[in-house]
Coordinates of C-alpha atoms and ligand atoms in Angstrom, one line a residue:
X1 CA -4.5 22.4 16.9
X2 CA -7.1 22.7 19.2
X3 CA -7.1 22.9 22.7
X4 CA -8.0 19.2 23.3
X5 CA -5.7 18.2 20.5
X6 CA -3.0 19.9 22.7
X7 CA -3.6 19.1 25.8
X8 CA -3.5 15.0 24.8
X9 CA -0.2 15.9 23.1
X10 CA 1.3 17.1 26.6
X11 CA -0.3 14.4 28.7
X12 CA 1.4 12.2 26.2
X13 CA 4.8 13.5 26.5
X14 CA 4.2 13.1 30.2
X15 CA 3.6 8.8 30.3
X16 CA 6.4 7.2 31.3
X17 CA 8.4 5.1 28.9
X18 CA 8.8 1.6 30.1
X19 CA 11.2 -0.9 28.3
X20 CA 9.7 -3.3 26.2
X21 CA 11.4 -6.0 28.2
X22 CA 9.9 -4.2 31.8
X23 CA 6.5 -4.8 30.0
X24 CA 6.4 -7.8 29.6
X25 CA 8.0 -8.6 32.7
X26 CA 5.1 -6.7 34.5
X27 CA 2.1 -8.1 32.6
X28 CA 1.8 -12.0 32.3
X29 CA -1.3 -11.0 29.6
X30 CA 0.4 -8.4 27.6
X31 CA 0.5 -10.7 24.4
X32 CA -3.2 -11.6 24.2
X33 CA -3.8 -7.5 25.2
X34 CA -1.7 -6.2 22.2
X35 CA -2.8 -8.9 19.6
X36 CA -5.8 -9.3 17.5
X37 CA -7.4 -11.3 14.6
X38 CA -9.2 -10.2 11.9
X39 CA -11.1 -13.0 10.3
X40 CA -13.0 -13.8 7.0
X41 CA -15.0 -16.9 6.0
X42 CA -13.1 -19.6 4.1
X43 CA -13.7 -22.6 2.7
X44 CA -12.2 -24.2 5.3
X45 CA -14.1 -22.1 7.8
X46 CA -12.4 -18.8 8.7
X47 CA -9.0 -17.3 7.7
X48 CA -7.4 -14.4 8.9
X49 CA -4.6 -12.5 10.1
X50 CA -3.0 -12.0 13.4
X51 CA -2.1 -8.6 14.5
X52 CA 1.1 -8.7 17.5
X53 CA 1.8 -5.0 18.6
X54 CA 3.0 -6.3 22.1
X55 CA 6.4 -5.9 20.9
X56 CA 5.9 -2.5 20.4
X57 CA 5.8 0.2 23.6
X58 CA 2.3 0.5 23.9
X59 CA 1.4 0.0 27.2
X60 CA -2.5 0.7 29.0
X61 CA -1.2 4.5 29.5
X62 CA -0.2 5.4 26.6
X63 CA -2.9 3.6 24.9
X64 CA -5.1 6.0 27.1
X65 CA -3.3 9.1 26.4
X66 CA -4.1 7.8 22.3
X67 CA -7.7 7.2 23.0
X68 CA -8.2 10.5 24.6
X69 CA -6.1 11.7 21.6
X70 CA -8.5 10.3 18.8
X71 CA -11.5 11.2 20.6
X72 CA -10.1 15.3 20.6
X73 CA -9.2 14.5 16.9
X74 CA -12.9 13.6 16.4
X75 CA -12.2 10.7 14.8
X76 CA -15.2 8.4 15.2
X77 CA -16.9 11.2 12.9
X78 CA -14.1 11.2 10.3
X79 CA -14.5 7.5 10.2
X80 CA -18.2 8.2 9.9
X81 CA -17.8 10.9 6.9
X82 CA -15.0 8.6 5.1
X83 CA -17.5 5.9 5.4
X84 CA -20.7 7.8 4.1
X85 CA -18.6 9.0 1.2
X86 CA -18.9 12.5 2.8
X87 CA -16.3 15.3 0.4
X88 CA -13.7 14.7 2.8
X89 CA -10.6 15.3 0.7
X90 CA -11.2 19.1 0.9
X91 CA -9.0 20.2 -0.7
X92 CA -9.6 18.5 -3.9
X93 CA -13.6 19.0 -2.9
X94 CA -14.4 15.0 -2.8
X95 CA -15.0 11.9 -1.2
X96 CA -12.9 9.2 -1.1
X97 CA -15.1 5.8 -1.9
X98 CA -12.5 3.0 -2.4
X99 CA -14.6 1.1 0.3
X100 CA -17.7 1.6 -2.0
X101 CA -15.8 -0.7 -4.6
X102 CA -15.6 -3.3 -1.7
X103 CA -19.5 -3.1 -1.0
X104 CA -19.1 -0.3 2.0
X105 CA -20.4 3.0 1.9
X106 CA -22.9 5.3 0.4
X107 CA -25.4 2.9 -1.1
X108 CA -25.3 5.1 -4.2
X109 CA -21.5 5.0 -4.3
X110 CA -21.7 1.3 -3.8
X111 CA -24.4 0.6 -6.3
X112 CA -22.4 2.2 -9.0
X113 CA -19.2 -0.2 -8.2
X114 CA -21.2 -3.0 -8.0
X115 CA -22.3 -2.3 -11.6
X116 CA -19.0 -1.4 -12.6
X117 CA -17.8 -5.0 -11.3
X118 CA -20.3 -6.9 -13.4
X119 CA -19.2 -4.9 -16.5
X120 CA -15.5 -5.3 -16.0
X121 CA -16.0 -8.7 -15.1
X122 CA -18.2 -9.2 -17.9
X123 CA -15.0 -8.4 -20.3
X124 CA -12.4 -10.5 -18.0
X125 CA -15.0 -13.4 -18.2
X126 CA -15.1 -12.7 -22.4
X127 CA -11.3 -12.6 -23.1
X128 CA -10.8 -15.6 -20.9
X129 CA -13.2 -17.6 -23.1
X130 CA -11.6 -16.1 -26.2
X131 CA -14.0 -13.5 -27.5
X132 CA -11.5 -11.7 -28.4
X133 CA -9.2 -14.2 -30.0
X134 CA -6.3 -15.8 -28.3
X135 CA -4.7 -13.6 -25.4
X136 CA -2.3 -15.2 -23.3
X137 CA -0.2 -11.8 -22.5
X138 CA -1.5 -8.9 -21.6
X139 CA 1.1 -5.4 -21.0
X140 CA -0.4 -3.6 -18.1
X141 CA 0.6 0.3 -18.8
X142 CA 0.0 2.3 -15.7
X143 CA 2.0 4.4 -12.7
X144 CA 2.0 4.9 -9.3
X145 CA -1.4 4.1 -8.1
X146 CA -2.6 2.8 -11.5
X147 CA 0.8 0.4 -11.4
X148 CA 1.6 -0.7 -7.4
X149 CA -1.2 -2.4 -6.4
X150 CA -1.7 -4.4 -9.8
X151 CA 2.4 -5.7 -9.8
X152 CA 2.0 -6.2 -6.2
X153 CA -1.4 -8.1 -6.7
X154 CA 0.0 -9.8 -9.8
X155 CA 2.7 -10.8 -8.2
X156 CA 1.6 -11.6 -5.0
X157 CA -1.3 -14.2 -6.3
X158 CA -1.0 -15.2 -10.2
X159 CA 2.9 -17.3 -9.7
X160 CA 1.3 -20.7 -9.6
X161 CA -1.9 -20.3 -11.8
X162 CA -1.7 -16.8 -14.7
X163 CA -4.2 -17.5 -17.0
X164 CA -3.0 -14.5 -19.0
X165 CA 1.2 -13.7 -18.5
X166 CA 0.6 -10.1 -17.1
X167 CA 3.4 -7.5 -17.7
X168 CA 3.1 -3.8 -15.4
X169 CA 5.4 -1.5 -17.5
X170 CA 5.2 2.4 -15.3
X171 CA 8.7 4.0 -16.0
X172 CA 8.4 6.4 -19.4
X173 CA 12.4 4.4 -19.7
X174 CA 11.9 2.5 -22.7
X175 CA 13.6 0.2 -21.2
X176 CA 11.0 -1.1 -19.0
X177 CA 8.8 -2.1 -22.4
X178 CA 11.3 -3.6 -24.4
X179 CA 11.5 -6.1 -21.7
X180 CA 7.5 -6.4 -21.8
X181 CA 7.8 -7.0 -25.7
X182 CA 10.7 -9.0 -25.2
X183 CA 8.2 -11.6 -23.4
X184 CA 5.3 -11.0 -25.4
X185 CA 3.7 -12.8 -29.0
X186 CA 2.4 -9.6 -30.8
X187 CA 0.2 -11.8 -32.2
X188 CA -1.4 -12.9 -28.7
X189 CA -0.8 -9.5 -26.9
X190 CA -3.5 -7.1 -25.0
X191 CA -2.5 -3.7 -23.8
X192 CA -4.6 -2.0 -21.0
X193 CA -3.8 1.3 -20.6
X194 CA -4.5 2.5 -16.6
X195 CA -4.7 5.9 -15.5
X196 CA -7.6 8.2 -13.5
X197 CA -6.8 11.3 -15.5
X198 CA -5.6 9.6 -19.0
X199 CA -3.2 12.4 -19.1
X200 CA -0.1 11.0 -17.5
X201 CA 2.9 11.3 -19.7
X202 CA 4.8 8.5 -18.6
X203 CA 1.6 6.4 -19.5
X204 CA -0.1 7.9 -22.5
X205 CA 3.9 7.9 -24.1
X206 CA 4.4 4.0 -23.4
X207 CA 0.8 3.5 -24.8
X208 CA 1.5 4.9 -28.0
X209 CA 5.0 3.1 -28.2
X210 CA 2.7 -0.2 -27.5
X211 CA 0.3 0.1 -30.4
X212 CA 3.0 1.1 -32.5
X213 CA 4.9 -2.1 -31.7
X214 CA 1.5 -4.3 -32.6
X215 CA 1.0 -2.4 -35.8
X216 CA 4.9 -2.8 -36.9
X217 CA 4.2 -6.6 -35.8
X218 CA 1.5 -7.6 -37.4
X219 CA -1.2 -7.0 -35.5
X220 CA -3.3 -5.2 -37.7
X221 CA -6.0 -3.4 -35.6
X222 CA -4.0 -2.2 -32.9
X223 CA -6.7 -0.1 -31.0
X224 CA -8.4 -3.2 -31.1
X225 CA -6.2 -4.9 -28.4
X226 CA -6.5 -2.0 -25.9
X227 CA -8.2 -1.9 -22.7
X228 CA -8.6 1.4 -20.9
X229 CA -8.5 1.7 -17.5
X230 CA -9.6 5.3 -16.2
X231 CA -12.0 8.0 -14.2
X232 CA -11.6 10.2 -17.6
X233 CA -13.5 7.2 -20.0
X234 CA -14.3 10.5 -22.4
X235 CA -10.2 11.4 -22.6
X236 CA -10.0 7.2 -23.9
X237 CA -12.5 7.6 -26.2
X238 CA -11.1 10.2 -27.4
X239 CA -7.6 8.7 -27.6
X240 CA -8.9 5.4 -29.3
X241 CA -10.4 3.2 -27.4
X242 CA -13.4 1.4 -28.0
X243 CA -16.4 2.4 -25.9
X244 CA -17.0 -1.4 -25.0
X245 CA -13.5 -2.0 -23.9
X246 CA -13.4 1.4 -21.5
X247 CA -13.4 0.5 -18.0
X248 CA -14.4 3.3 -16.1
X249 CA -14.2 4.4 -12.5
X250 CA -15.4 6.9 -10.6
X251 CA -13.5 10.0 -9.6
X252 CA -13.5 9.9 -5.7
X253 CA -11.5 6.6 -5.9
X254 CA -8.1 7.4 -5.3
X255 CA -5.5 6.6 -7.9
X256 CA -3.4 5.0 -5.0
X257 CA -6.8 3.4 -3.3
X258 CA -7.8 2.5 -6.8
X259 CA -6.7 -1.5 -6.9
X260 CA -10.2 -2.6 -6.3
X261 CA -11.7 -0.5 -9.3
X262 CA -11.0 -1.2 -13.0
X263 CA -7.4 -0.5 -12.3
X264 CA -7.5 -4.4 -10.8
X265 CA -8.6 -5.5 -14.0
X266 CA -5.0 -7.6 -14.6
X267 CA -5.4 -9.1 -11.4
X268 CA -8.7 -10.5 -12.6
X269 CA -7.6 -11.1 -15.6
X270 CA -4.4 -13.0 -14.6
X271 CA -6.0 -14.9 -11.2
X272 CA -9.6 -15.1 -12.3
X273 CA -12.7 -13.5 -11.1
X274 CA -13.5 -15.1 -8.3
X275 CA -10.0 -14.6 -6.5
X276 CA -10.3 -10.9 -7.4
X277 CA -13.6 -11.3 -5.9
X278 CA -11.6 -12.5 -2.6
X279 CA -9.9 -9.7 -2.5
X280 CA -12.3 -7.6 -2.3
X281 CA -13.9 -9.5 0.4
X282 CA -10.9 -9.8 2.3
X283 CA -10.5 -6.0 2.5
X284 CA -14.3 -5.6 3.5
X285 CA -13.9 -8.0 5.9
X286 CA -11.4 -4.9 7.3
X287 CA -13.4 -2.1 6.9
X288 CA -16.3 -4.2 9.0
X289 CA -13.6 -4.3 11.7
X290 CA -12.4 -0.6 10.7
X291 CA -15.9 0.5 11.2
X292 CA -17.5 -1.0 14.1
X293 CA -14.8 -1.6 16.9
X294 CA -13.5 1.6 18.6
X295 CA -10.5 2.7 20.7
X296 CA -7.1 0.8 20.6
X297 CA -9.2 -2.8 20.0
X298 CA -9.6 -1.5 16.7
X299 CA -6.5 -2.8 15.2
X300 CA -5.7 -0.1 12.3
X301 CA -6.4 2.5 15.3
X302 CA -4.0 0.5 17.3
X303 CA -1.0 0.5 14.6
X304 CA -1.7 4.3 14.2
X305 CA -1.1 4.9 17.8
X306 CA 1.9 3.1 17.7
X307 CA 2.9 5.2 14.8
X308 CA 2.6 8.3 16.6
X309 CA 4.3 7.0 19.3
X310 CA 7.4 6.3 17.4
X311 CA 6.9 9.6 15.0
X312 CA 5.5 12.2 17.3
X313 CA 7.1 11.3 21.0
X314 CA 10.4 9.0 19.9
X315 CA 11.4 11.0 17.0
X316 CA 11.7 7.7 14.4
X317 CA 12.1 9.0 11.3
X318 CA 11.5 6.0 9.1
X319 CA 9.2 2.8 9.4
X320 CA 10.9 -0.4 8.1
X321 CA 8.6 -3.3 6.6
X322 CA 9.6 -6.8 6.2
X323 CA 7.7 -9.6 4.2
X324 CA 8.8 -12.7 5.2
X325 CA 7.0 -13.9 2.0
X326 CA 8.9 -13.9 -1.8
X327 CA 5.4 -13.2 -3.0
X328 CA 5.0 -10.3 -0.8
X329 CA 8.5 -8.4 -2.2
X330 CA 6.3 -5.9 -3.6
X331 CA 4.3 -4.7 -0.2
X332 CA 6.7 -2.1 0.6
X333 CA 6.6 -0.3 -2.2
X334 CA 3.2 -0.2 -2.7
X335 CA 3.4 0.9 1.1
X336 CA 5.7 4.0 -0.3
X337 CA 3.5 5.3 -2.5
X338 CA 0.1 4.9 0.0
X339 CA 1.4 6.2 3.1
X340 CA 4.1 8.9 2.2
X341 CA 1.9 9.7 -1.1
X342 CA -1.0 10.2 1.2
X343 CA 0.6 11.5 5.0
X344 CA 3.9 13.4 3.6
X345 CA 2.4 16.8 4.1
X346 CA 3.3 20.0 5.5
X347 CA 0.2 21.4 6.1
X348 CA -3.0 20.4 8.3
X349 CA -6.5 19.5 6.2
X350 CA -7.0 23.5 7.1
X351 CA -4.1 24.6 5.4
X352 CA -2.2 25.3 8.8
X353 CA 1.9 24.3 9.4
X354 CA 1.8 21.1 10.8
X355 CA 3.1 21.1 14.2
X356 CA 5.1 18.0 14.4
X357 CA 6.1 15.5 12.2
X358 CA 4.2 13.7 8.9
X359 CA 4.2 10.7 7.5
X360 CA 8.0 8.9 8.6
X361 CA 9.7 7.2 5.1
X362 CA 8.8 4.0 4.7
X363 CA 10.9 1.8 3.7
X364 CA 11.7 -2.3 3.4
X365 CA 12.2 -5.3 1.9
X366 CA 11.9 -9.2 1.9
X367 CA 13.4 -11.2 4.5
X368 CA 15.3 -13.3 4.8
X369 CA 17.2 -11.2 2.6
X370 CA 17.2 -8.3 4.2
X371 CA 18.6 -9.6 7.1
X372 CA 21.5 -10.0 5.4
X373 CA 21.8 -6.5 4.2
X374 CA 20.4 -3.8 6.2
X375 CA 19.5 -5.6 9.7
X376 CA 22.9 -4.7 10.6
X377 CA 21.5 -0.9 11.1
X378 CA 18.1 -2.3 13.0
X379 CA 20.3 -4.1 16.1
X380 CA 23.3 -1.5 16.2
X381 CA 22.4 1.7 14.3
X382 CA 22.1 4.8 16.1
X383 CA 18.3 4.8 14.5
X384 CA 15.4 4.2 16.2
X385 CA 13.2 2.1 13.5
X386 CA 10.1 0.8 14.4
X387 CA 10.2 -2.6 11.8
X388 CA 6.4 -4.6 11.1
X389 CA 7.0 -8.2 9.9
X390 CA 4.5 -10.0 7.7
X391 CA 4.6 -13.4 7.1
X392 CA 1.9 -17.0 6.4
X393 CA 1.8 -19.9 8.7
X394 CA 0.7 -21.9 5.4
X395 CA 3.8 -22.2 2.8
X396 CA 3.3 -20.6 -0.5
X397 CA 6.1 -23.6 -1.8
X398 CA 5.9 -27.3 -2.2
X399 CA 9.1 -27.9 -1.3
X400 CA 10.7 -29.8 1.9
X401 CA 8.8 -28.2 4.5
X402 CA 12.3 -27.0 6.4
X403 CA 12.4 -24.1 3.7
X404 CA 9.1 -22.5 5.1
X405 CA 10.6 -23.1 8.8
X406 CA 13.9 -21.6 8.7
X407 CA 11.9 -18.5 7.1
X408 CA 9.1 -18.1 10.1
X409 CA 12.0 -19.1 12.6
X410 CA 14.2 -16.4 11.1
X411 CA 11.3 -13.8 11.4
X412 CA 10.2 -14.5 14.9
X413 CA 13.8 -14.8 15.7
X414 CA 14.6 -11.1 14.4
X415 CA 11.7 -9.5 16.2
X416 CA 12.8 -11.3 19.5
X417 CA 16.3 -10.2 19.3
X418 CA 15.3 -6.2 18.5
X419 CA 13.1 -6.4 21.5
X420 CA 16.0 -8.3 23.9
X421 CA 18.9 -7.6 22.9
X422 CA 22.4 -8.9 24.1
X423 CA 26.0 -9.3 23.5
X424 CA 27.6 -11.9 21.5
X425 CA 31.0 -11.8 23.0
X426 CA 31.8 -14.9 25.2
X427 CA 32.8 -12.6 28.1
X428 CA 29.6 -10.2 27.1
X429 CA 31.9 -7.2 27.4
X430 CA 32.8 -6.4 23.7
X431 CA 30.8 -3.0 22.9
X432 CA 31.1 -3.7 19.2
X433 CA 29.4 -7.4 20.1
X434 CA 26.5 -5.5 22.2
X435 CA 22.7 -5.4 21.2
X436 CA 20.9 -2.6 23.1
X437 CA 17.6 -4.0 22.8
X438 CA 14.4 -2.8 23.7
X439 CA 13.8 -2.3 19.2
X440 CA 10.3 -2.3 18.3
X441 CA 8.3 -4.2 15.8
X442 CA 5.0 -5.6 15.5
X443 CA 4.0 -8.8 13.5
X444 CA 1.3 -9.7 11.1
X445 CA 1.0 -13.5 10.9
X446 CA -1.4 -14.2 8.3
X447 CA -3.2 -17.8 8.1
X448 CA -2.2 -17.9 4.5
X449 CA -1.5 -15.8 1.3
X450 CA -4.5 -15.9 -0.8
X451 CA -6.6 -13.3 -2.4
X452 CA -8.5 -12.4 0.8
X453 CA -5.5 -11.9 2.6
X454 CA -3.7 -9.5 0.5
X455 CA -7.2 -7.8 0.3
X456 CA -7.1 -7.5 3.9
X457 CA -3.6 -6.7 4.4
X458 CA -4.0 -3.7 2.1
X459 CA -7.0 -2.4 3.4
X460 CA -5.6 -2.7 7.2
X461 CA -3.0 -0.4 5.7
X462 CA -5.2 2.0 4.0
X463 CA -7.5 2.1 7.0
X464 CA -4.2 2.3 9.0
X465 CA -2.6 5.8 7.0
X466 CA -6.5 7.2 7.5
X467 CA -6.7 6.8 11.5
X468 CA -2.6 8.5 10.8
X469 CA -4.0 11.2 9.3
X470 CA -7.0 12.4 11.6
X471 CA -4.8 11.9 14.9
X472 CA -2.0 14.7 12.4
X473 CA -5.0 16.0 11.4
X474 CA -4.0 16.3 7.9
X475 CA -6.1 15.2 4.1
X476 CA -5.0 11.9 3.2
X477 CA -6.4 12.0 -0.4
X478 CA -4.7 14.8 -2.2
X479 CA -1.0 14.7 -3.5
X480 CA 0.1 18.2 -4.9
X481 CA 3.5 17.4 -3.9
X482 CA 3.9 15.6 -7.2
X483 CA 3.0 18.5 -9.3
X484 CA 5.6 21.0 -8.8
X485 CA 8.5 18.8 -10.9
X486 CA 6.2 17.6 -13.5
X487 CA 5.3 21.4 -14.4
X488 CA 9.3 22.0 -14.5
X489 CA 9.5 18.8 -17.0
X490 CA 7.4 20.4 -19.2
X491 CA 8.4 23.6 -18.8
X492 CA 12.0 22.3 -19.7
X493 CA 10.3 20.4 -22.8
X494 CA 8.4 23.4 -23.8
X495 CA 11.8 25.3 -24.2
X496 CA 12.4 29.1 -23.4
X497 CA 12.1 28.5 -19.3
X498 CA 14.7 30.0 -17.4
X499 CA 16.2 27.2 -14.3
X500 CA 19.0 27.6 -12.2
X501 CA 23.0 27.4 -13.1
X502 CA 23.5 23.5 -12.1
X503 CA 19.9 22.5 -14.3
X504 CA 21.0 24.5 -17.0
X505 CA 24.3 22.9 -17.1
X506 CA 22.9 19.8 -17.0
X507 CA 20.9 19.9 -19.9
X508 CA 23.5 21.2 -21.9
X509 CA 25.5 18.2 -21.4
X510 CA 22.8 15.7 -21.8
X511 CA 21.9 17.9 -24.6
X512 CA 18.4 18.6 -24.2
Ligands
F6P1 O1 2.1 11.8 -9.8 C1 1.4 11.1 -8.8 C2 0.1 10.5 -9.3 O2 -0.9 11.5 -9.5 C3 -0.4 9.4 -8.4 O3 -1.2 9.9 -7.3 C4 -1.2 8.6 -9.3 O4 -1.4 7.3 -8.8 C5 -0.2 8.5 -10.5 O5 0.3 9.8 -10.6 C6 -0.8 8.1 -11.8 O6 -1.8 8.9 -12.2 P1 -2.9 8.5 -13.3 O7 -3.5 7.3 -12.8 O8 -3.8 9.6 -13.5 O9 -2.1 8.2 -14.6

């Protein structure tokens, strides 16, 4: 940590800590302060999203202490080199060029996404007019990065209109793809296989169980129903796959920032081209935002600060999320895997301890439901977690409009009561009755959920766990956390590896 770094760590501990209900009381503007839009052209003129952090504790202080914080953290020039498609995961010796795929970055870096696009659209444009005979399913094989964002995406935007019935099968539990088969003609099946390396035993296992289950149904050309997904297009090649149906990507895309490559190839598959297309414009329209406003008014800067706030100075050791939208019940998890995949680290970009906390867990679910599961611990825990609700003025159902009201009631309603507080007992004395208050959250009030939005909602995040990173000063882009347990999976496969008592025994039982 340098000395900067430091010394906007201490004035930080030093700002006093209002009450969210003391500030509000002392600034009548606080609302329109703390909120911002993010906006996109639609075909009804614009669309976007509202940001709300007043409900958080960020006040003009500590939003000062935060600038002065980033600025010592260097961060417009990170942005810069993130942006240019400088090597900035270092330790891995890369860039990291997801915006490229959404027409920002090095123009060399963008030039080959854009030709990448018009190929894999190309193919999407070619099954959907039946080149290659009748698809209407197609079993998306993939994990983690090559998995999330498709399901959530999936999910998310094909419910009223799948032109192809997409399946995401991750866990190597065969269970997961007898369910896929279990919904799926043989007959009218595709099978794209997704994974940067095309090593990933989880994936290449279900794979092979997939072709077998086409040969042993009929299907007499398996291979020829495949659609490869991958940085590694050799390793597919090699493996089987048609030249013409290998849908490469480039290596300095992420495998969790990699839902705007090839790896979004169901989404454009099930929704259509030009909605995938949205997506990508509704993320660029974030990184236009991400790169050209500075300090706090830049809105994934903003949440960041907050996140430090709660992480660094209140000790919060988890971040709760909340989709007031059934479409969105997938955002969380995908959230799991980008921020405590990318900021769960123990070391600075340097190799140093970190001196503080990483990324906190995130963690969440769909509302209303969750309300009636864990809010309990929000309002009366002993926990302090900061919460972020998501939610679309426009309905994503057609029925009586009261549905869509209770939800955005019930959302605004839980945000208002974290922040106020109370107690429920007639006389207001009962302490098991009693709401301290003064609970965090922001909101995220999207015009709608379309394909621009989700595009934009998950690039506010990514551009959110970046600006999280450079104030921790940590590499977002490797993950060698993961590979420690894989090597003692094989090892145990491999036979002859020595583990402690309680493993041992347990593989004797399960009789491995
Ligand atoms: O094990 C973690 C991980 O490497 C993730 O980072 C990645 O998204 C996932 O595995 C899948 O990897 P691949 O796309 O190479 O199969």
């Amino acid at each position: 940590m340098t000395d900067k770094i430091a010394a906007a760590w201490a004035h930080l501990q030093q700002v006093s800590q209002a009450t969210l209900g003391q500030l509000f009381a002392g600034d009548a503007t606080r609302v329109e302060g703390l909120s911002g839009r993010i906006e996109w052209d639609a075909e009804e003129g614009t669309s976007g999203i509202l940001f709300d952090w007043s409900k958080t504790h960020l006040d003009a202080d500590l939003i000062a202490g935060f600038e002065s914080l980033a600025q010592a953290c260097d961060f417009a020039s990170k942005r810069a080199a993130l942006l240019s498609g400088e090597k900035i995961n270092n330790t891995e010796g890369r860039a990291a060029t997801h915006t490229a795929q959404r027409g920002m970055g090095d123009a060399a870096d963008v030039e080959e996404a854009t030709a990448l696009h018009a190929r894999m659209g190309m193919l999407v444009e070619a099954i959907h007019q039946g080149a290659l005979g009748e698809v209407n399913h197609l079993i998306h094989i993939g994990i983690g990065g090559s998995a999330l964002g498709p399901a959530l995406a999936v999910d998310a935007l094909a419910r009223d209109l799948s032109l192809v019935d997409v399946h995401v099968v991750s866990n190597i539990d065969g269970v997961a793809l007898e369910q896929a088969f279990a919904a799926c003609d043989p007959a009218t099946t595709m099978v794209a296989v997704a994974s940067k390396t095309f090593t990933t035993i989880e994936t290449m296992t279900n794979a092979a169980s997939a072709l077998k289950w086409l040969g042993e149904n009929g299907v007499s050309d398996p291979s020829g129903r495949v659609v490869a997904l991958t940085a590694n297009p050799e390793a597919a090649v090699e493996w089987g796959v048609d030249e013409t149906r290998v849908l490469p990507f480039p290596e300095s895309v992420g495998g969790r920032y990699s839902l705007w490559s090839s790896i979004g190839f169901p989404v454009a598959l099930a929704v259509g081209w030009d909605e995938f297309s949205a997506m990508l414009a509704g993320a660029r329209a974030v990184d236009e935002h991400f790169a050209s406003t500075d300090g706090a008014a830049n809105l994934c800067l903003r949440a960041a600060f907050a996140d430090q706030y709660y992480t660094r100075l209140r000790g919060c050791q988890t971040r709760a999320v909340f989709a007031y939208d059934e479409r969105l019940g997938l955002f969380p998890s995908y959230l799991q895997q980008l921020e405590m995949e990318s900021n769960g680290k123990r070391v600075t970009a340097s190799g140093a301890p970190v001196d503080g906390p990483t990324a906190p867990i995130t963690w969440g679910g769909v509302g209303t439901d969750a309300q009636h599961a864990v809010f309990q611990l929000l309002h009366q825990g002993t926990n302090l977690v900061p919460v972020d609700f998501i939610a679309s003025i426009a309905p994503g159902d057609a029925l009586d409009p009261a549905h869509h009201a209770i939800l955005l009631t019930n959302c605004f309603a839980q945000g208002a009561a974290l922040m106020a507080g109370g107690n429920m007992a007639a006389d207001g004395k009962d302490p098991a009755r009693a709401f301290p208050g003064n609970r965090p959250s922001a909101t995220m009030l999207c015009d709608d959920l379309d394909g621009a939005t989700l595009g934009a909602l998950i690039a506010f995040h990514e551009h959110r766990t970046f600006c999280n990173a450079v104030l921790m000063g940590i590499n977002p882009f490797d993950q060698f956390g993961v590979e420690l347990g894989k090597k003692m999976a094989k090892d145990i496969e491999a036979g002859g590896a020595e583990f402690d008592a309680s493993t041992t025994a347990l593989l004797a039982k399960a009789g491995l």
